[in-house]
Coordinates of C-alpha atoms and ligand atoms in Angstrom, one line a residue:
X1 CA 0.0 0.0 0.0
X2 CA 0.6 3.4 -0.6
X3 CA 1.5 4.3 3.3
X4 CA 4.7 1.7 2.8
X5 CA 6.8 4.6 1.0
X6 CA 6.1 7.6 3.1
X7 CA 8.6 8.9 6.0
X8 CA 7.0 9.2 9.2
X9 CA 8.0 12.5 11.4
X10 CA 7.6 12.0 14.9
X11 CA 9.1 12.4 18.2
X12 CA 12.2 10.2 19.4
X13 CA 14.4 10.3 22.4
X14 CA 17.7 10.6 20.8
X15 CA 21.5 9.8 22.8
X16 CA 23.6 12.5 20.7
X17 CA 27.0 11.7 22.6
X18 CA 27.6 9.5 25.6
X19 CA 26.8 11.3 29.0
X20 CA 24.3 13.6 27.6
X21 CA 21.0 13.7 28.7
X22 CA 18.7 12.0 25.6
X23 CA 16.7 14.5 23.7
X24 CA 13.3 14.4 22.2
X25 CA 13.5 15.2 19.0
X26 CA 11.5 14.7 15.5
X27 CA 12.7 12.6 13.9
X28 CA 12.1 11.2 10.9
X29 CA 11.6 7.3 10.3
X30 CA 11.6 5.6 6.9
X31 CA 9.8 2.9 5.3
X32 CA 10.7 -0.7 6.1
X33 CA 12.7 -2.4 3.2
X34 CA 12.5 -6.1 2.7
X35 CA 12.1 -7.5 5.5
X36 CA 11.5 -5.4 8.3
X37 CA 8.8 -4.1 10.1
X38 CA 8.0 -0.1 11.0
X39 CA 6.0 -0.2 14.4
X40 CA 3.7 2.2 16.2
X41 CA 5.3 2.3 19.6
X42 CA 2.6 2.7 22.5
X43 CA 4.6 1.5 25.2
X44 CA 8.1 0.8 26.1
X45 CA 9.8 -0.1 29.9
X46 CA 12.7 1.1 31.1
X47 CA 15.9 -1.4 32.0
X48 CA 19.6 -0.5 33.6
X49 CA 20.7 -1.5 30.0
X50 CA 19.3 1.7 28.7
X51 CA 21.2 4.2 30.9
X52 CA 24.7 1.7 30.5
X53 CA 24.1 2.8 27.1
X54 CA 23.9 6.7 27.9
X55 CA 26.8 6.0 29.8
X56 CA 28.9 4.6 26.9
X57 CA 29.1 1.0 28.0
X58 CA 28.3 0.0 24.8
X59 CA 31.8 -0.8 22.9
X60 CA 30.2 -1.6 19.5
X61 CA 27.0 1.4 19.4
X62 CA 27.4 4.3 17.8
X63 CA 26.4 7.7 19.0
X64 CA 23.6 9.4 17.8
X65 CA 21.2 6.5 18.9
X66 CA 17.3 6.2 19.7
X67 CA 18.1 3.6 22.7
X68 CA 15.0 1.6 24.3
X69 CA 15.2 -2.2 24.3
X70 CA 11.6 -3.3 26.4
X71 CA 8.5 -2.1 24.0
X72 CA 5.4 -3.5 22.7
X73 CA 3.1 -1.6 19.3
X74 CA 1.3 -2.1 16.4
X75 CA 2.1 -2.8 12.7
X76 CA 2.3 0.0 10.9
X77 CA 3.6 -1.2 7.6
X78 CA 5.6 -4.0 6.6
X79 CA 8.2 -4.4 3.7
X80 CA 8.3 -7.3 1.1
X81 CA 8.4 -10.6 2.1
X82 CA 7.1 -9.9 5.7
X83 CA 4.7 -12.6 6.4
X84 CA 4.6 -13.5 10.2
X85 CA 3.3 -9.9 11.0
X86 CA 0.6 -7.5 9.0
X87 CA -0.6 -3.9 9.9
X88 CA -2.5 -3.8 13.3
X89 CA -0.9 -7.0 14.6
X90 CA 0.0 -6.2 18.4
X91 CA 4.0 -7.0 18.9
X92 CA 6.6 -7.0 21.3
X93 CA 10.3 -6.0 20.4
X94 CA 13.2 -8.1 21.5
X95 CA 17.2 -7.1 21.2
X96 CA 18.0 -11.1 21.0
X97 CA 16.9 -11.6 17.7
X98 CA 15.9 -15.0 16.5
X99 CA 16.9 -15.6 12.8
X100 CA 15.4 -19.0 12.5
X101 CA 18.4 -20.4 10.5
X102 CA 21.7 -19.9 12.3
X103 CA 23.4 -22.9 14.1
X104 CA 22.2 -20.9 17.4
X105 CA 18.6 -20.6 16.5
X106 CA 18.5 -24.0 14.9
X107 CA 19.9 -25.4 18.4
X108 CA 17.1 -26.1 20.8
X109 CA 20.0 -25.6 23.4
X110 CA 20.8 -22.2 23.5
X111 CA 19.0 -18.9 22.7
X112 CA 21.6 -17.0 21.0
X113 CA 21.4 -15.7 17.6
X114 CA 24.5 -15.1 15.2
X115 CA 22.2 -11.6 14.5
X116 CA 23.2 -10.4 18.2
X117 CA 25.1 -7.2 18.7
X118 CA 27.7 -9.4 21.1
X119 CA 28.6 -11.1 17.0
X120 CA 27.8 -8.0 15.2
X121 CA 26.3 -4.7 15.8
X122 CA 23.2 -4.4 15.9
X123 CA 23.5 -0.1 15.4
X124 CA 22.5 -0.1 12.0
X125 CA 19.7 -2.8 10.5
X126 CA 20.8 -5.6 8.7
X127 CA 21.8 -4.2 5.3
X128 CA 24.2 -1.7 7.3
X129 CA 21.8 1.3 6.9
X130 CA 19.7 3.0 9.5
X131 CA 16.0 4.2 9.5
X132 CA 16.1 7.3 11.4
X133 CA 17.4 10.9 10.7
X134 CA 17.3 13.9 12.3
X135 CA 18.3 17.3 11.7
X136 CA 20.2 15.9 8.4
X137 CA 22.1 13.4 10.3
X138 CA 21.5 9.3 10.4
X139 CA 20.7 8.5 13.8
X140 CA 21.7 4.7 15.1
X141 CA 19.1 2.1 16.6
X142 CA 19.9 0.4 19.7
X143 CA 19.9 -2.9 19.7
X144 CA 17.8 -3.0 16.4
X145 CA 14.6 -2.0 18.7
X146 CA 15.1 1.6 19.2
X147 CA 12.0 2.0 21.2
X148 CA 12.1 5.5 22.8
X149 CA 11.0 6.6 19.6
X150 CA 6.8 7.1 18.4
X151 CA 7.8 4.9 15.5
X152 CA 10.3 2.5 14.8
X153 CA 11.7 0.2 12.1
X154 CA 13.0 -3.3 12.9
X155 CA 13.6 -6.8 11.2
X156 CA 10.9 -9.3 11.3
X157 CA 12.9 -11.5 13.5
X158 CA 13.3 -9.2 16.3
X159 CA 9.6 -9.1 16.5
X160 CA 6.5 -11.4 17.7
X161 CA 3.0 -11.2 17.1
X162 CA 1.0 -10.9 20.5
X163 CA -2.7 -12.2 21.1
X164 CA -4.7 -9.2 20.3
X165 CA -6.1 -8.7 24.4
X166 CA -2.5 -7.9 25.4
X167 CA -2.5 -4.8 27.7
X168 CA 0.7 -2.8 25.8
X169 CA 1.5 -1.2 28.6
X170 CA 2.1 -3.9 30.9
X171 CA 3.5 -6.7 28.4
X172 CA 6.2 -4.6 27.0
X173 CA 7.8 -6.0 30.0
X174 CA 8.0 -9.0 28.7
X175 CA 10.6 -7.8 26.0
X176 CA 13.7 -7.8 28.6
X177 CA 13.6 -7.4 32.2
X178 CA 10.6 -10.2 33.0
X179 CA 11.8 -12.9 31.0
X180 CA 15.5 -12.3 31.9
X181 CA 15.0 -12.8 35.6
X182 CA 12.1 -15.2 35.4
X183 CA 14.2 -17.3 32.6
X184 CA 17.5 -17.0 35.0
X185 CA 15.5 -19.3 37.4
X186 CA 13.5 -21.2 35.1
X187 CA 15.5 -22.0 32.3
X188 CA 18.8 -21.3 33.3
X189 CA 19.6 -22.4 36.8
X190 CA 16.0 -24.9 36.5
X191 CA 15.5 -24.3 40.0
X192 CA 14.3 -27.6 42.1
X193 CA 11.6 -27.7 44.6
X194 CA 13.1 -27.3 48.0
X195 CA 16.2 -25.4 47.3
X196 CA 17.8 -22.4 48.8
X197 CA 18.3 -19.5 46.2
X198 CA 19.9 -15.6 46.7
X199 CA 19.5 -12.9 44.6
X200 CA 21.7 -9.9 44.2
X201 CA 19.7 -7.0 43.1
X202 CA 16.4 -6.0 43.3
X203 CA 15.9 -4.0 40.4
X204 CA 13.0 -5.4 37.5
X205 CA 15.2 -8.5 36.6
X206 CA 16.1 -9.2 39.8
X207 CA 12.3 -8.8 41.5
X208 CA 11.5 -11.1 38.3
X209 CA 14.2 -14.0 39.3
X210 CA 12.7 -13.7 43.0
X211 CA 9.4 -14.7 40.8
X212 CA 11.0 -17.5 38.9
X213 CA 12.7 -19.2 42.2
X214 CA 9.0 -18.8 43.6
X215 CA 7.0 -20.4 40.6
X216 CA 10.0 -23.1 40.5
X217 CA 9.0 -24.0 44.5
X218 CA 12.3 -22.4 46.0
X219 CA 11.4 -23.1 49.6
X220 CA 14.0 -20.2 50.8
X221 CA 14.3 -17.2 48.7
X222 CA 17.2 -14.4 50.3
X223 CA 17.3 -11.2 48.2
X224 CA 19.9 -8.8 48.8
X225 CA 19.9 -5.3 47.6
X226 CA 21.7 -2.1 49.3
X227 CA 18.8 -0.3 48.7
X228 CA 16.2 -1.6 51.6
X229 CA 13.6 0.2 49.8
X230 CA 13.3 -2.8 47.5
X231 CA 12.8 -5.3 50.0
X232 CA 8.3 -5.0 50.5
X233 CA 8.1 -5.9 47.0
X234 CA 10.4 -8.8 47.3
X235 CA 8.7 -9.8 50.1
X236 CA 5.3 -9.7 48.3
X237 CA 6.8 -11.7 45.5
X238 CA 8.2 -14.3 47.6
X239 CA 11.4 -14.0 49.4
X240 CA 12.1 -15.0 52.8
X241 CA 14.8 -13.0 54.1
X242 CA 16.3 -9.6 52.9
X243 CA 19.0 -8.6 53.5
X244 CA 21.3 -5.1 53.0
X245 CA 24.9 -5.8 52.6
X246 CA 25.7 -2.5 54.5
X247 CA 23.9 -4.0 57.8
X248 CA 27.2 -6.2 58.0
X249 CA 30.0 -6.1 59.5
X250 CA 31.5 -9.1 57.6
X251 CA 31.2 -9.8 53.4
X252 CA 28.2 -10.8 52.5
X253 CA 28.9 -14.5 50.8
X254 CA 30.5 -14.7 54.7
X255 CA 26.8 -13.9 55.7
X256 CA 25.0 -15.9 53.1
X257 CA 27.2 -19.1 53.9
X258 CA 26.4 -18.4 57.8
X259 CA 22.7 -18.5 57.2
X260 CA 22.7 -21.3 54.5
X261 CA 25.1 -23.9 56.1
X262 CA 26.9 -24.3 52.6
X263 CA 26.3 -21.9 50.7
X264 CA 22.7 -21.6 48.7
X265 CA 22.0 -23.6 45.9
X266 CA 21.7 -21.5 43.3
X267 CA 22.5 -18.0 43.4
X268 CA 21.8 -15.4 41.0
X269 CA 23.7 -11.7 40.2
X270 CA 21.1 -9.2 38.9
X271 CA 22.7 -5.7 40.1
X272 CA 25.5 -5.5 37.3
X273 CA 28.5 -5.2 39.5
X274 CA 31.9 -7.0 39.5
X275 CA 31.9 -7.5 43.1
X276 CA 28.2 -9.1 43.7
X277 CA 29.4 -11.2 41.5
X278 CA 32.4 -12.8 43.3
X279 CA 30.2 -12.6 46.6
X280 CA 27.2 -14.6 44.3
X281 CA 29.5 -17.0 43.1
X282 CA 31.5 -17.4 46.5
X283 CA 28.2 -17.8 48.3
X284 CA 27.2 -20.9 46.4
X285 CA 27.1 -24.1 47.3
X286 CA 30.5 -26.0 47.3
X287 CA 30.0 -28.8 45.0
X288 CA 26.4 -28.7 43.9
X289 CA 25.8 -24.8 43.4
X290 CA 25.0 -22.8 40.4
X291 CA 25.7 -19.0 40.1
X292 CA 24.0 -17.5 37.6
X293 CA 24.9 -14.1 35.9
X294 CA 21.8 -11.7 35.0
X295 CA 23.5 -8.3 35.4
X296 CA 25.8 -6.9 33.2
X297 CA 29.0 -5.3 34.5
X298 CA 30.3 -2.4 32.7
X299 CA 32.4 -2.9 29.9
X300 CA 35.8 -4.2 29.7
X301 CA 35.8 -5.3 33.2
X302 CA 37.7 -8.0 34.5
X303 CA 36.6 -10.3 37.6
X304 CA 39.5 -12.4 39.2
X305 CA 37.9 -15.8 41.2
X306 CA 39.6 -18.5 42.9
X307 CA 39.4 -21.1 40.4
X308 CA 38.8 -23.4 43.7
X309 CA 35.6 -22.4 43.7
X310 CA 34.9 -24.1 40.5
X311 CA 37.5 -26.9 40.6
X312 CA 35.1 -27.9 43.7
X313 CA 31.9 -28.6 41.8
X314 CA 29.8 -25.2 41.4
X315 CA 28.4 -24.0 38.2
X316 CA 29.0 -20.8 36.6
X317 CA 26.7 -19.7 33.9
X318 CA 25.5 -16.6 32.1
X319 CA 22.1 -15.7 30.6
X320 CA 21.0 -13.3 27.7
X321 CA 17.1 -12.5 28.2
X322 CA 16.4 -15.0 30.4
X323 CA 17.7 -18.2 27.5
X324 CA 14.5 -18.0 26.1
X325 CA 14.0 -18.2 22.5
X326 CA 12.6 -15.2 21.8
X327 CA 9.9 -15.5 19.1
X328 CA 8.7 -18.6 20.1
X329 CA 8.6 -17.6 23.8
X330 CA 7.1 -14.0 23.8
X331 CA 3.9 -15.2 22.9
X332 CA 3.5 -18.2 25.4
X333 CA 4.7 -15.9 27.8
X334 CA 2.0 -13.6 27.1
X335 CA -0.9 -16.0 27.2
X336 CA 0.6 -17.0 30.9
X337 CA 0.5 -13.4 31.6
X338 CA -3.2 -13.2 30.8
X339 CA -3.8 -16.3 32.5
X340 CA -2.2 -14.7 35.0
X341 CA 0.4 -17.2 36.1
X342 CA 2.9 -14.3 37.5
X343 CA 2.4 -10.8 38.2
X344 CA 4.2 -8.2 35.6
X345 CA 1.8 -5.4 37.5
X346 CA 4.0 -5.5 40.1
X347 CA 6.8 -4.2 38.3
X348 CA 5.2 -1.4 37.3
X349 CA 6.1 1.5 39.9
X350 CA 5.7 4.5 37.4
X351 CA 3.8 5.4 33.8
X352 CA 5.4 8.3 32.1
X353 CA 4.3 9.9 29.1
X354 CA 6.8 8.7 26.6
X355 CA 8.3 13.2 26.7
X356 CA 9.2 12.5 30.4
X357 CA 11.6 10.1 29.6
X358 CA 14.7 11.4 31.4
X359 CA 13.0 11.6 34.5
X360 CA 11.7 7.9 34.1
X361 CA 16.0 7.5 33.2
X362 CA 16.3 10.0 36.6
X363 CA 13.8 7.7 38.5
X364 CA 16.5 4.4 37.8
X365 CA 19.1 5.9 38.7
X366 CA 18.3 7.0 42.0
X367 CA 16.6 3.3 42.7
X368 CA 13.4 4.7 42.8
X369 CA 12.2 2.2 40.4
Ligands
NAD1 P1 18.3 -1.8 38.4 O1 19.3 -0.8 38.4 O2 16.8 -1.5 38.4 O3 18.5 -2.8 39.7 C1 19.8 -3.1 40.2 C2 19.6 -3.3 41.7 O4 20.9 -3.7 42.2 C3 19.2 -2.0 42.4 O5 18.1 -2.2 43.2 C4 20.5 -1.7 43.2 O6 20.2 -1.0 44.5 C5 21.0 -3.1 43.5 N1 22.5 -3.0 43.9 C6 23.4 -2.2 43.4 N2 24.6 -2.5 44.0 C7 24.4 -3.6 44.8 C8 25.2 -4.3 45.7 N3 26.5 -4.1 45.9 N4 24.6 -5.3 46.4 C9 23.3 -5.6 46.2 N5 22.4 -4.9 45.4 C10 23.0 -3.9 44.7 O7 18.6 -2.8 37.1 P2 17.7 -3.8 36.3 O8 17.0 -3.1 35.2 O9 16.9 -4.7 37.3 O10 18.8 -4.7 35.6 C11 19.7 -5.4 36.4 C12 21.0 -5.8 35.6 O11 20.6 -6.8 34.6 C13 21.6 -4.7 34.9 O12 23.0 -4.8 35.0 C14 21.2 -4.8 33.5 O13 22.0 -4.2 32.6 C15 21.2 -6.3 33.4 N6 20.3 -7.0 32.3 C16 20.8 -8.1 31.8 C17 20.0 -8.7 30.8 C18 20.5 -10.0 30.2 O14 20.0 -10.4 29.1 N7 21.4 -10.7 30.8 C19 18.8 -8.2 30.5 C20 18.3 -7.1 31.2 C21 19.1 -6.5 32.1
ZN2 ZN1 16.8 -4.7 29.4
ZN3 ZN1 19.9 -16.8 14.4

């Protein structure tokens, strides 16, 4: 149809150069090409990975970028050879792509994708051009999903088609910070019934692995965060103990082993800092443990362990968006949401209009949500 060759203006929140606070802008956006989808944002979350990029964490993004990785919208227009998506379909957005045809995606295993920015960038769209300009310049996407933006363009595979009685607002959640912490428990670390787990960080992902140890029968649930405002919602969600590192005299894996015996048997990092994740993988289990890594320290950083700790039996494992497979999940996963099998509600502490969104950035940084 005609609408497929028209640029779009609208309003974006665009990162000119690292540091800077983002800037909402119009933009323009331009037709999909083969391939990819151009989306009506209506809602979009906010996740720690957004402000790392403000921050310049990002070794392989280029600056100016629309970031936003969490969104859910409607079709607006598709480009040839689209066929899993049409106008008006409701979708969710996803930075883990899933190709359908790389060793990755054809491995039931793993829930990687050779499309991922940590194998190549994912700044510009596949065909190494972008869809965005403003003020005469090419602006990057983020991730492919650029969500901060009224409109965006991304390839079919970074998208799903979402039953049509999704609430936007509240299942844009389940683009990154749900299914990561949920996943962590579920798919990752498969928690057993019974067990002991800890989680560092109480942020969205972390407040969503306290949710996955719950669903996966976790009969003691300690969550750690420095911030004790965290810990009512925790509680509500399913932990048994909270704890603030600062109340200690001694390290906290010293603290964690004194109230476990052992160690716990799984323990997972979601605050993104090099040192919770020595204390999460020192406060493991000896011999049966598994630490699992959520957060995302910043870039470039190096952690030194005792290699005792693994030469002993523990685990030591990583997760990218929770290892589910992205467009095969997101739909399940919103059916259980509207079957209500876990609360994403709960996560939601503020709605901003989409203008507003330095003070939602404002709002994570000082641990407010
Ligand atoms: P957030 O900033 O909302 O939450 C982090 C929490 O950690 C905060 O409550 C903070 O008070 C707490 N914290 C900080 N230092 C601490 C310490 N020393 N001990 C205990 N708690 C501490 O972040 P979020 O949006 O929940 O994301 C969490 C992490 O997960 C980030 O690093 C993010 O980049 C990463 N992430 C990874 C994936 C993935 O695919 N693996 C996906 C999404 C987010
Ligand atoms: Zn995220
Ligand atoms: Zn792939």
């Amino acid at each position: 149809s005609l609408c497929c060759f028209q640029v779009i203006r609208c309003k974006a929140a665009v990162a000119w150069a690292v540091g800077k606070p983002l800037s909402v802008e119009e933009v323009e956006v331009a037709p999909p090409k083969a391939g990819e989808v151009r989306i009506k944002m209506v809602a979009t979350g906010i996740c720690r990975t957004d402000e790392n990029l403000r921050q310049g964490f990002f070794a392989n993004i280029d600056f100016p970028v629309i970031p936003g990785h969490e969104g859910a919208g409607i079709v607006e227009s598709t480009g040839e050879g689209v066929t899993s998506v049409k106008p008006g379909d409701k979708v969710i957005l996803f930075c883990v792509p899933q190709c359908g045809k790389c060793i990755f995606c054809l491995n039931p295993e793993s829930n990687f994708c050779l499309k991922a920015h940590l194998y190549e960038s994912q700044c510009v769209l596949p065909d190494k051009t972008t869809r965005f300009s403003c003020k005469g310049k090419q602006i990057h996407h983020f991730l492919w999903v650029s969500t901060f933006a009224e409109y965006t363009v991304v390839p079919e595979y970074a998208v799903a088609k979402t039953d049509a009685a999704a609430p936007l607002d509240k299942v844009c959640l389940l683009a990154c910070g749900f299914p990561t912490g949920y996943g962590a428990a579920i798919n990752s670390a498969k928690v057993k019934p019974g067990s002991t787990c800890a989680v560092f960080g109480l942020g969205g992902v972390g407040l969503s692995v306290v949710m996955g140890c719950k669903a996966a029968g976790a009969s003691r649930i300690i969550a750690i965060d420095i911030n004790k405002d965290k810990f009512a919602k925790a509680k509500e969600l399913g932990a048994t103990d909270c704890i603030n590192p600062q109340d200690f005299q001694k390290p906290i894996h010293e603290v964690l082993i004194g109230m476990t015996g052992y160690g716990a048997d799984y323990t997972f990092e979601a605050a993104g800092k090099q040192d919770t994740l020595a204390a999460a993988m020192t406060s493991c289990k000896v011999s049966t443990g598994t630490c699992i890594m959520v957060g995302d320290p910043d870039a470039g950083s190096m952690l030194t362990i005792d290699p005792m700790l693994l030469l002993s039996g523990r685990a030591w494992k990583g997760n990218m968006l929770g290892g589910w497979k992205m467009r095969d999940s997101v739909p399940k996963l919103v059916s259980s949401y509207l079957e209500k099998k876990f609360n994403l509600d709960v996560l939601i502490t503020h709605t901003l209009p989409f203008t507003k969104v330095n003070e939602g950035l404002e709002l994570l940084r000082a641990g407010k949500r």
